[in-house]
Amino acid sequence: MDYKRDIPLVITFIVGVIAVMDYYTTFSAVKETFTIIKNWGVVLQAFALGLGAANLFRVHGKRISDRKTSEWYFSAWLLFMLIVFVVVGLGTGQFEASSQYKWIYNAIFLPLGATMYSSLAFYMAIGAYKILRARNIDSFLLFATAILVILGNTPIFPATFPAFFYTREWIFTAIVGGAYRGIRIGIGIGAVVIGIKTLIGMETGYLGRR
Amino acid sequence: MSAWEKLAALPRELVLTLVLIAMIIPTLHPLGLPIMTGQMAQDWYDTVDALPEGSVILFDIGYGSGGYPSLGPANIAVFHQFFEKDLKVVIMATALEGSMMYPLVMEGVKPESNYGAVYGEDYVFLGYIAGEQTAMAGVLGDLPALVSTDYTGIPIAQISILQDVAGADDFDIVAYLTTAGGTSEGWVYQAYSAYDKDVLGGFLSMMTTSMKPYYDTGQLLGLIDGVKGAADMEFLTRHPGDAIQSSDVLSFTQTLVIILILIGNISYFGAKASRKEET
């Protein structure tokens, strides 16, 4: 018997069966047990965040000590800021509710995070200009759809000509919606199959490389 | 290189500079260009408007700093409507940064001074709950078993709004704003499919394509579509803010993108025709 393999498989089977029973039955014992399991899940995932932080120190600490790449100082900055946030959070005793922590977050992290997303606009603009060319019938369809959707999404056009709004709605509902439903149904069936295979121990990828 | 070919290969720096200018002009000088309220945002507004006074809403802040420019204004607008209608709001965060978004949103809403709302009686913030769909299932399944204190550490037994809230049956509606794919579909699975709850969702515009089928089938009763949806909500709730101002930026920038696409195509066909003539 391979305990390292079999014990996780048994745990997975038991938890999986309880989860399925919780959804399809009304037994109070099952409901109560699954509530405990869900709470364990939340605690475990919160713990994983701490593990992730520890892993950051391991990976970037090695990168700093090796200094093999010119980007090692980015790793040093990452760990420095991580320490700053932790020290400020713990030092005030109020964690993220403290005004000092909020100030650091609002002055540094918030604008940087917003900038990361916003910079996509520039890449999309240059990409649309360079790529969206009606070279053949396929690319013409893509080009026409893109133009109509952008026209429908740009606030001033539907406000001036409501037809742009309804055209975009029709594309979303009739074309995109139909295609996406097909994709989702396919994914759903795949998920059910993977779930059953995981429950009966045929799918062991989550156990990691062995 | 012919004129057509030059037009088809405008320098990247020039295109990016034009985009930047198209963003800066309406930001510095808002023009108040017209907007058309979308049906998806109208449905969100009407659904909340139809709730009786005192109804309990479970609201999830599922976005962080990256999503704040799009979803922050939407969040402020929908909270204005919640508090104007005297609804009870139980707020949680499935995004790690959600607990940092909460004070930013509340600074914009000011529920105490604007609506006379009282923390603990009319609204409460439970903070970040790890686990995404596990957290959703936990809150809807047995809230007191999962959460022992609110965001500030007050035991939930001392919070009056939570005295009659044990799980899904005690929420009249579930609403959320998120930038995460797992969260956006997760609430449909955990609240609509598992408990048949009414659900309202708001997302980045790029996610609307994948979430709209849920709205079309009634699994989402209303949908906020990024900045456009946020502007709609600001208009509907009569609380104009950043999103309506951003609509001008959207109009300018996206019009420029359409012009660039057309220039790219006209120059492509022009260059093709001139090459044919030469041969």
Short mmCIF file of C-alpha atoms in Angstrom, two decimals:
data_model
loop_
_atom_site.label_atom_id
_atom_site.label_comp_id
_atom_site.label_asym_id
_atom_site.label_seq_id
_atom_site.Cartn_x
_atom_site.Cartn_y
_atom_site.Cartn_z
CA MET A 1 0.00 0.00 0.00
CA ASP A 2 1.31 3.44 -1.00
CA TYR A 3 0.19 5.66 1.90
CA LYS A 4 1.41 8.88 0.27
CA ARG A 5 -0.93 8.21 -2.63
CA ASP A 6 -3.80 6.32 -1.03
CA ILE A 7 -4.49 8.52 2.02
CA PRO A 8 -5.03 11.72 -0.07
CA LEU A 9 -7.22 9.70 -2.44
CA VAL A 10 -9.39 8.45 0.44
CA ILE A 11 -9.67 12.00 1.89
CA THR A 12 -10.63 13.33 -1.55
CA PHE A 13 -13.26 10.61 -1.97
CA ILE A 14 -14.85 11.23 1.44
CA VAL A 15 -14.88 15.05 1.08
CA GLY A 16 -16.15 14.80 -2.50
CA VAL A 17 -19.00 12.47 -1.58
CA ILE A 18 -20.03 14.74 1.33
CA ALA A 19 -19.96 17.78 -1.01
CA VAL A 20 -22.18 16.03 -3.55
CA MET A 21 -24.55 14.80 -0.82
CA ASP A 22 -24.75 18.32 0.63
CA TYR A 23 -25.99 19.61 -2.72
CA TYR A 24 -28.49 16.85 -3.46
CA THR A 25 -29.80 15.86 0.00
CA THR A 26 -31.21 17.60 3.09
CA PHE A 27 -29.70 15.42 5.85
CA SER A 28 -28.73 17.75 8.68
CA ALA A 29 -25.69 15.61 9.61
CA VAL A 30 -24.34 16.01 6.07
CA LYS A 31 -25.05 19.75 6.08
CA GLU A 32 -23.26 20.23 9.40
CA THR A 33 -20.27 18.13 8.34
CA PHE A 34 -19.92 19.98 5.06
CA THR A 35 -20.13 23.33 6.86
CA ILE A 36 -17.12 22.28 8.93
CA ILE A 37 -15.28 21.17 5.79
CA LYS A 38 -16.02 24.48 4.05
CA ASN A 39 -14.69 26.37 7.06
CA TRP A 40 -11.54 24.22 6.99
CA GLY A 41 -11.23 25.08 3.29
CA VAL A 42 -11.36 28.82 4.02
CA VAL A 43 -8.75 28.47 6.79
CA LEU A 44 -6.49 26.37 4.55
CA GLN A 45 -6.70 28.89 1.73
CA ALA A 46 -5.90 31.73 4.13
CA PHE A 47 -2.95 29.69 5.35
CA ALA A 48 -1.84 29.24 1.73
CA LEU A 49 -1.45 33.03 1.51
CA GLY A 50 1.10 32.90 4.35
CA LEU A 51 2.82 30.00 2.63
CA GLY A 52 2.93 32.07 -0.56
CA ALA A 53 4.63 34.93 1.30
CA ALA A 54 7.18 32.51 2.77
CA ASN A 55 7.78 31.11 -0.71
CA LEU A 56 8.41 34.63 -2.04
CA PHE A 57 11.25 34.97 0.47
CA ARG A 58 12.68 31.60 -0.59
CA VAL A 59 12.56 32.27 -4.35
CA HIS A 60 13.59 35.93 -4.33
CA GLY A 61 16.08 35.48 -1.49
CA LYS A 62 17.91 32.95 -3.68
CA ARG A 63 17.75 35.31 -6.66
CA ILE A 64 19.29 38.10 -4.56
CA SER A 65 22.03 35.88 -3.15
CA ASP A 66 22.91 34.42 -6.60
CA ARG A 67 22.82 37.79 -8.41
CA LYS A 68 22.95 35.91 -11.71
CA THR A 69 20.52 38.22 -13.49
CA SER A 70 20.52 42.01 -13.65
CA GLU A 71 16.96 42.02 -12.23
CA TRP A 72 18.01 40.87 -8.74
CA TYR A 73 17.40 44.35 -7.35
CA PHE A 74 13.71 44.06 -8.33
CA SER A 75 13.58 41.00 -6.08
CA ALA A 76 15.25 43.00 -3.31
CA TRP A 77 12.69 45.81 -3.74
CA LEU A 78 9.81 43.30 -3.67
CA LEU A 79 10.98 41.81 -0.38
CA PHE A 80 11.68 45.26 1.06
CA MET A 81 8.15 46.46 0.30
CA LEU A 82 6.69 43.20 1.63
CA ILE A 83 8.52 43.78 4.90
CA VAL A 84 7.41 47.44 5.01
CA PHE A 85 3.74 46.48 4.60
CA VAL A 86 3.99 43.73 7.24
CA VAL A 87 5.86 45.93 9.73
CA VAL A 88 3.44 48.85 9.30
CA GLY A 89 0.42 46.53 9.54
CA LEU A 90 1.67 44.69 12.62
CA GLY A 91 3.32 47.75 14.19
CA THR A 92 0.11 49.75 14.38
CA GLY A 93 -1.79 46.74 15.71
CA GLN A 94 -4.68 47.52 13.36
CA PHE A 95 -3.32 45.84 10.23
CA GLU A 96 -4.93 47.22 7.06
CA ALA A 97 -7.41 49.31 9.08
CA SER A 98 -4.62 51.59 10.29
CA SER A 99 -4.30 55.02 8.68
CA GLN A 100 -0.56 54.49 8.05
CA TYR A 101 -1.17 51.23 6.19
CA LYS A 102 -3.99 52.84 4.19
CA TRP A 103 -1.73 55.76 3.29
CA ILE A 104 1.03 53.50 1.97
CA TYR A 105 -1.51 51.43 0.06
CA ASN A 106 -3.37 54.42 -1.41
CA ALA A 107 -0.19 56.33 -2.27
CA ILE A 108 1.82 53.46 -3.77
CA PHE A 109 -0.11 50.30 -4.52
CA LEU A 110 -3.43 51.75 -5.71
CA PRO A 111 -2.00 53.99 -8.47
CA LEU A 112 0.42 51.26 -9.58
CA GLY A 113 -2.34 48.66 -9.76
CA ALA A 114 -4.62 51.02 -11.68
CA THR A 115 -1.76 51.90 -14.05
CA MET A 116 -1.08 48.23 -14.82
CA TYR A 117 -4.66 47.73 -16.03
CA SER A 118 -4.90 51.11 -17.73
CA SER A 119 -1.76 50.54 -19.79
CA LEU A 120 -3.70 47.81 -21.62
CA ALA A 121 -5.53 50.59 -23.49
CA PHE A 122 -2.32 51.55 -25.28
CA TYR A 123 -1.51 47.96 -26.28
CA MET A 124 -5.08 47.43 -27.50
CA ALA A 125 -4.98 50.62 -29.59
CA ILE A 126 -1.70 49.74 -31.29
CA GLY A 127 -2.83 46.11 -31.70
CA ALA A 128 -6.12 47.14 -33.31
CA TYR A 129 -4.33 49.47 -35.73
CA LYS A 130 -1.69 46.91 -36.75
CA ILE A 131 -3.70 43.68 -36.78
CA LEU A 132 -7.35 44.41 -37.66
CA ARG A 133 -6.95 44.38 -41.46
CA ALA A 134 -9.57 42.87 -43.77
CA ARG A 135 -7.05 40.73 -45.71
CA ASN A 136 -9.53 37.90 -46.47
CA ILE A 137 -13.11 36.90 -45.66
CA ASP A 138 -12.23 35.57 -42.19
CA SER A 139 -10.37 38.70 -41.14
CA PHE A 140 -13.10 40.84 -42.73
CA LEU A 141 -15.67 39.20 -40.43
CA LEU A 142 -13.42 39.89 -37.43
CA PHE A 143 -12.86 43.47 -38.62
CA ALA A 144 -16.58 44.15 -39.17
CA THR A 145 -17.55 42.63 -35.79
CA ALA A 146 -14.85 44.61 -33.99
CA ILE A 147 -15.96 47.89 -35.58
CA LEU A 148 -19.62 47.27 -34.74
CA VAL A 149 -18.86 46.26 -31.14
CA ILE A 150 -16.58 49.28 -30.58
CA LEU A 151 -19.25 51.56 -32.07
CA GLY A 152 -21.83 50.04 -29.71
CA ASN A 153 -19.46 50.32 -26.72
CA THR A 154 -18.38 53.92 -27.29
CA PRO A 155 -20.83 55.99 -25.21
CA ILE A 156 -21.32 58.82 -27.73
CA PHE A 157 -22.34 56.61 -30.68
CA PRO A 158 -25.31 54.73 -29.13
CA ALA A 159 -26.42 58.02 -27.54
CA THR A 160 -26.49 59.61 -30.99
CA PHE A 161 -27.58 56.58 -33.06
CA PRO A 162 -29.26 53.93 -30.83
CA ALA A 163 -28.99 51.43 -33.71
CA PHE A 164 -25.30 50.96 -32.80
CA PHE A 165 -26.33 49.84 -29.32
CA TYR A 166 -28.90 47.32 -30.61
CA THR A 167 -26.46 45.97 -33.21
CA ARG A 168 -23.89 45.30 -30.47
CA GLU A 169 -26.61 43.69 -28.33
CA TRP A 170 -27.59 41.42 -31.23
CA ILE A 171 -23.95 40.38 -31.77
CA PHE A 172 -23.56 39.64 -28.06
CA THR A 173 -26.86 37.78 -27.69
CA ALA A 174 -27.15 35.88 -30.96
CA ILE A 175 -23.56 35.21 -32.00
CA VAL A 176 -21.34 35.47 -28.92
CA GLY A 177 -23.97 34.12 -26.51
CA GLY A 178 -24.66 31.04 -28.63
CA ALA A 179 -20.99 30.26 -29.13
CA TYR A 180 -20.15 30.89 -25.48
CA ARG A 181 -22.98 28.65 -24.27
CA GLY A 182 -21.58 25.85 -26.40
CA ILE A 183 -18.14 26.38 -24.89
CA ARG A 184 -19.54 26.50 -21.34
CA ILE A 185 -21.60 23.33 -21.82
CA GLY A 186 -18.47 21.59 -23.12
CA ILE A 187 -16.45 22.81 -20.14
CA GLY A 188 -19.28 21.77 -17.78
CA ILE A 189 -19.41 18.23 -19.14
CA GLY A 190 -15.60 18.06 -18.94
CA ALA A 191 -15.71 19.26 -15.33
CA VAL A 192 -18.26 16.57 -14.40
CA VAL A 193 -16.07 13.88 -15.98
CA ILE A 194 -12.93 15.20 -14.22
CA GLY A 195 -14.89 15.37 -10.95
CA ILE A 196 -16.05 11.76 -11.21
CA LYS A 197 -12.55 10.60 -12.20
CA THR A 198 -11.07 12.51 -9.23
CA LEU A 199 -13.63 11.01 -6.83
CA ILE A 200 -12.89 7.44 -7.88
CA GLY A 201 -9.13 7.99 -7.93
CA MET A 202 -8.56 7.86 -11.70
CA GLU A 203 -7.41 11.48 -11.85
CA THR A 204 -4.36 12.03 -9.61
CA GLY A 205 -2.78 15.11 -11.17
CA TYR A 206 -3.56 17.19 -8.07
CA LEU A 207 -1.25 14.99 -6.01
CA GLY A 208 1.70 16.53 -7.83
CA ARG A 209 4.54 14.97 -9.78
CA ARG A 210 5.49 11.52 -8.51
CA MET B 1 8.03 53.41 -49.56
CA SER B 2 4.78 54.83 -51.00
CA ALA B 3 2.50 57.21 -49.10
CA TRP B 4 0.00 54.36 -48.58
CA GLU B 5 2.69 52.13 -47.10
CA LYS B 6 3.84 54.92 -44.79
CA LEU B 7 0.25 55.39 -43.62
CA ALA B 8 -0.05 51.65 -42.99
CA ALA B 9 3.04 51.66 -40.80
CA LEU B 10 2.64 54.71 -38.58
CA PRO B 11 5.30 54.74 -35.84
CA ARG B 12 4.19 53.11 -32.60
CA GLU B 13 5.24 56.25 -30.70
CA LEU B 14 2.90 58.42 -32.79
CA VAL B 15 -0.10 56.11 -32.27
CA LEU B 16 0.51 55.89 -28.52
CA THR B 17 0.93 59.69 -28.28
CA LEU B 18 -2.40 60.18 -30.07
CA VAL B 19 -4.10 57.78 -27.62
CA LEU B 20 -2.56 59.67 -24.71
CA ILE B 21 -3.80 63.01 -26.08
CA ALA B 22 -7.28 61.51 -26.60
CA MET B 23 -7.27 60.54 -22.92
CA ILE B 24 -5.85 63.79 -21.55
CA ILE B 25 -8.14 66.29 -23.34
CA PRO B 26 -11.48 65.02 -21.94
CA THR B 27 -9.88 64.36 -18.55
CA LEU B 28 -8.77 68.00 -18.23
CA HIS B 29 -11.85 69.46 -19.91
CA PRO B 30 -14.89 67.18 -19.42
CA LEU B 31 -17.31 67.80 -22.27
CA GLY B 32 -20.36 66.04 -20.86
CA LEU B 33 -20.93 64.04 -24.04
CA PRO B 34 -24.30 62.23 -24.09
CA ILE B 35 -24.61 58.63 -22.92
CA MET B 36 -27.35 56.08 -23.51
CA THR B 37 -28.33 54.04 -20.49
CA GLY B 38 -27.93 50.33 -21.18
CA GLN B 39 -30.66 47.82 -20.39
CA MET B 40 -28.32 45.68 -18.26
CA ALA B 41 -27.63 48.53 -15.80
CA GLN B 42 -31.28 49.59 -15.94
CA ASP B 43 -32.25 46.05 -14.88
CA TRP B 44 -29.81 46.19 -11.93
CA TYR B 45 -31.32 49.53 -10.87
CA ASP B 46 -34.93 48.34 -11.28
CA THR B 47 -34.26 45.10 -9.36
CA VAL B 48 -32.84 46.99 -6.38
CA ASP B 49 -35.54 49.64 -6.67
CA ALA B 50 -38.23 46.96 -6.37
CA LEU B 51 -36.82 45.62 -3.08
CA PRO B 52 -38.89 46.54 -0.02
CA GLU B 53 -37.32 48.73 2.66
CA GLY B 54 -35.21 46.71 5.10
CA SER B 55 -34.34 43.97 2.60
CA VAL B 56 -30.95 42.39 3.25
CA ILE B 57 -28.31 42.45 0.51
CA LEU B 58 -25.14 40.37 0.51
CA PHE B 59 -22.57 42.42 -1.37
CA ASP B 60 -19.14 41.18 -2.41
CA ILE B 61 -16.23 43.49 -3.21
CA GLY B 62 -14.37 41.24 -5.61
CA TYR B 63 -11.86 43.68 -7.05
CA GLY B 64 -8.65 45.43 -6.05
CA SER B 65 -6.61 48.40 -7.11
CA GLY B 66 -6.45 47.27 -10.75
CA GLY B 67 -10.22 47.16 -11.05
CA TYR B 68 -10.95 50.24 -8.96
CA PRO B 69 -10.99 52.78 -11.83
CA SER B 70 -13.72 50.73 -13.56
CA LEU B 71 -15.66 49.21 -10.68
CA GLY B 72 -15.05 51.68 -7.84
CA PRO B 73 -17.41 54.31 -9.30
CA ALA B 74 -20.00 51.58 -9.92
CA ASN B 75 -19.67 50.45 -6.32
CA ILE B 76 -20.18 53.97 -5.00
CA ALA B 77 -23.25 54.46 -7.23
CA VAL B 78 -24.92 51.17 -6.23
CA PHE B 79 -24.25 51.84 -2.53
CA HIS B 80 -25.95 55.23 -2.89
CA GLN B 81 -29.02 53.40 -4.14
CA PHE B 82 -28.84 50.78 -1.36
CA PHE B 83 -28.70 53.39 1.40
CA GLU B 84 -31.25 55.70 -0.23
CA LYS B 85 -33.71 52.80 -0.17
CA ASP B 86 -32.91 51.91 3.45
CA LEU B 87 -31.67 48.45 2.57
CA LYS B 88 -29.49 46.45 4.96
CA VAL B 89 -26.10 45.69 3.42
CA VAL B 90 -23.83 42.85 4.52
CA ILE B 91 -20.52 43.49 2.78
CA MET B 92 -17.73 40.96 2.31
CA ALA B 93 -14.66 40.74 0.10
CA THR B 94 -13.55 37.75 -1.94
CA ALA B 95 -10.66 39.80 -3.34
CA LEU B 96 -7.59 40.11 -1.15
CA GLU B 97 -7.53 43.87 -1.71
CA GLY B 98 -11.27 44.19 -1.13
CA SER B 99 -10.74 45.31 2.44
CA MET B 100 -8.66 48.21 1.08
CA MET B 101 -11.36 49.10 -1.44
CA TYR B 102 -14.07 49.25 1.24
CA PRO B 103 -12.86 52.50 2.93
CA LEU B 104 -12.36 54.15 -0.48
CA VAL B 105 -15.93 53.33 -1.48
CA MET B 106 -17.35 54.42 1.88
CA GLU B 107 -15.51 57.75 1.65
CA GLY B 108 -17.44 58.30 -1.58
CA VAL B 109 -20.81 57.21 -0.19
CA LYS B 110 -20.62 58.60 3.37
CA PRO B 111 -23.63 56.54 4.55
CA GLU B 112 -23.70 58.07 8.04
CA SER B 113 -23.78 61.73 7.04
CA ASN B 114 -25.71 61.35 3.77
CA TYR B 115 -28.31 58.77 4.78
CA GLY B 116 -28.17 58.53 8.55
CA ALA B 117 -27.11 54.89 8.28
CA VAL B 118 -25.53 53.29 11.33
CA TYR B 119 -22.67 50.81 11.13
CA GLY B 120 -23.77 47.49 12.59
CA GLU B 121 -27.45 48.30 12.20
CA ASP B 122 -27.75 49.21 8.52
CA TYR B 123 -24.52 47.81 7.15
CA VAL B 124 -21.55 45.75 8.20
CA PHE B 125 -18.25 44.79 6.63
CA LEU B 126 -17.03 41.25 7.25
CA GLY B 127 -13.62 41.82 5.62
CA TYR B 128 -11.73 39.53 3.30
CA ILE B 129 -12.76 35.88 3.37
CA ALA B 130 -10.29 33.56 1.65
CA GLY B 131 -11.31 30.71 -0.59
CA GLU B 132 -13.36 32.35 -3.34
CA GLN B 133 -16.18 29.82 -4.06
CA THR B 134 -15.55 28.05 -0.74
CA ALA B 135 -16.04 31.42 0.97
CA MET B 136 -19.25 32.05 -0.99
CA ALA B 137 -20.58 28.61 -0.09
CA GLY B 138 -19.60 29.16 3.53
CA VAL B 139 -21.30 32.55 3.86
CA LEU B 140 -24.48 31.35 2.15
CA GLY B 141 -24.46 28.00 3.97
CA ASP B 142 -23.86 29.03 7.58
CA LEU B 143 -22.54 32.56 8.08
CA PRO B 144 -22.12 32.45 11.90
CA ALA B 145 -20.15 29.20 11.61
CA LEU B 146 -17.69 30.80 9.17
CA VAL B 147 -17.37 34.36 10.45
CA SER B 148 -16.88 35.15 14.13
CA THR B 149 -16.14 38.88 13.95
CA ASP B 150 -16.57 41.77 11.55
CA TYR B 151 -13.70 43.61 9.86
CA THR B 152 -12.95 45.65 12.98
CA GLY B 153 -13.00 42.67 15.33
CA ILE B 154 -16.49 43.16 16.82
CA PRO B 155 -18.06 39.74 17.55
CA ILE B 156 -21.00 39.15 15.21
CA ALA B 157 -23.20 38.37 18.23
CA GLN B 158 -22.96 42.10 19.05
CA ILE B 159 -23.85 43.28 15.52
CA SER B 160 -27.59 43.82 15.25
CA ILE B 161 -27.84 43.52 11.45
CA LEU B 162 -26.41 39.98 11.69
CA GLN B 163 -28.75 38.77 14.43
CA ASP B 164 -31.27 37.48 11.91
CA VAL B 165 -28.78 36.48 9.23
CA ALA B 166 -27.70 32.85 9.28
CA GLY B 167 -27.31 32.06 5.60
CA ALA B 168 -28.77 32.21 2.10
CA ASP B 169 -32.43 32.19 3.23
CA ASP B 170 -31.89 35.46 5.10
CA PHE B 171 -30.49 37.36 2.13
CA ASP B 172 -33.04 38.86 -0.24
CA ILE B 173 -30.48 39.33 -2.99
CA VAL B 174 -26.79 38.80 -3.72
CA ALA B 175 -24.80 41.47 -5.57
CA TYR B 176 -21.14 41.68 -6.46
CA LEU B 177 -18.55 43.56 -8.48
CA THR B 178 -15.48 41.65 -9.55
CA THR B 179 -12.51 41.46 -11.86
CA ALA B 180 -11.99 37.73 -11.26
CA GLY B 181 -13.38 35.11 -13.62
CA GLY B 182 -13.79 32.55 -10.83
CA THR B 183 -15.73 34.98 -8.66
CA SER B 184 -17.96 36.21 -11.50
CA GLU B 185 -19.22 32.73 -12.32
CA GLY B 186 -18.85 31.51 -8.73
CA TRP B 187 -21.70 33.65 -7.40
CA VAL B 188 -23.99 32.33 -10.14
CA TYR B 189 -23.15 28.76 -9.14
CA GLN B 190 -23.19 29.28 -5.37
CA ALA B 191 -26.10 31.73 -5.01
CA TYR B 192 -28.37 31.17 -8.02
CA SER B 193 -27.84 27.47 -8.77
CA ALA B 194 -27.49 26.25 -5.18
CA TYR B 195 -30.02 28.52 -3.43
CA ASP B 196 -32.11 30.04 -6.25
CA LYS B 197 -31.20 33.54 -5.03
CA ASP B 198 -31.58 36.66 -7.14
CA VAL B 199 -28.12 37.73 -8.26
CA LEU B 200 -26.70 40.99 -9.66
CA GLY B 201 -23.17 41.12 -11.10
CA GLY B 202 -20.76 43.76 -12.32
CA PHE B 203 -17.52 43.16 -14.22
CA LEU B 204 -14.81 44.68 -16.36
CA SER B 205 -16.04 45.27 -19.91
CA MET B 206 -13.75 42.57 -21.26
CA MET B 207 -15.58 40.01 -19.04
CA THR B 208 -19.06 41.02 -20.14
CA THR B 209 -18.86 38.82 -23.23
CA SER B 210 -18.49 35.72 -21.09
CA MET B 211 -21.00 36.79 -18.40
CA LYS B 212 -23.80 38.14 -20.59
CA PRO B 213 -25.19 34.65 -21.38
CA TYR B 214 -26.01 34.36 -17.64
CA TYR B 215 -27.88 37.67 -17.85
CA ASP B 216 -29.72 36.60 -21.00
CA THR B 217 -31.01 33.49 -19.23
CA GLY B 218 -32.06 35.37 -16.07
CA GLN B 219 -29.41 33.87 -13.82
CA LEU B 220 -28.13 37.43 -13.41
CA LEU B 221 -31.00 39.90 -13.05
CA GLY B 222 -28.80 42.90 -13.81
CA LEU B 223 -25.29 43.49 -15.06
CA ILE B 224 -22.84 46.38 -14.79
CA ASP B 225 -20.59 46.47 -17.85
CA GLY B 226 -17.31 48.12 -16.76
CA VAL B 227 -16.95 51.90 -16.94
CA LYS B 228 -19.93 52.17 -19.30
CA GLY B 229 -22.14 50.34 -16.79
CA ALA B 230 -20.73 52.41 -13.94
CA ALA B 231 -21.62 55.61 -15.82
CA ASP B 232 -25.12 54.23 -16.39
CA MET B 233 -25.49 53.54 -12.66
CA GLU B 234 -24.24 57.02 -11.75
CA PHE B 235 -26.80 58.47 -14.16
CA LEU B 236 -29.65 56.26 -12.90
CA THR B 237 -28.90 56.91 -9.24
CA ARG B 238 -28.40 60.64 -9.95
CA HIS B 239 -24.94 60.63 -8.38
CA PRO B 240 -22.60 61.66 -11.21
CA GLY B 241 -18.98 60.85 -10.52
CA ASP B 242 -15.78 59.53 -12.04
CA ALA B 243 -17.49 57.07 -14.40
CA ILE B 244 -19.55 59.69 -16.23
CA GLN B 245 -16.38 61.76 -16.62
CA SER B 246 -14.59 58.63 -17.86
CA SER B 247 -17.32 58.21 -20.51
CA ASP B 248 -15.90 61.23 -22.30
CA VAL B 249 -12.46 59.58 -22.23
CA LEU B 250 -13.99 56.35 -23.58
CA SER B 251 -15.77 58.25 -26.36
CA PHE B 252 -12.60 60.08 -27.40
CA THR B 253 -10.24 57.11 -27.16
CA GLN B 254 -12.48 54.53 -28.80
CA THR B 255 -13.34 56.93 -31.63
CA LEU B 256 -9.60 57.34 -32.18
CA VAL B 257 -9.18 53.54 -32.24
CA ILE B 258 -11.93 53.26 -34.89
CA ILE B 259 -10.19 55.95 -36.96
CA LEU B 260 -6.86 54.13 -36.60
CA ILE B 261 -8.43 50.83 -37.69
CA LEU B 262 -9.96 52.53 -40.73
CA ILE B 263 -6.66 54.25 -41.59
CA GLY B 264 -4.90 50.88 -41.33
CA ASN B 265 -7.37 49.24 -43.70
CA ILE B 266 -7.63 52.10 -46.23
CA SER B 267 -3.83 52.32 -46.43
CA TYR B 268 -3.56 48.51 -46.72
CA PHE B 269 -5.89 48.44 -49.72
CA GLY B 270 -4.33 51.62 -51.16
CA ALA B 271 -0.87 50.08 -50.99
CA LYS B 272 -2.19 46.86 -52.55
CA ALA B 273 -3.81 48.77 -55.42
CA SER B 274 -0.70 50.88 -56.08
CA ARG B 275 1.46 47.72 -56.18
CA LYS B 276 -0.95 46.22 -58.76
CA GLU B 277 -0.70 49.38 -60.88
CA GLU B 278 3.10 49.24 -60.77
CA THR B 279 3.15 45.62 -61.96
#
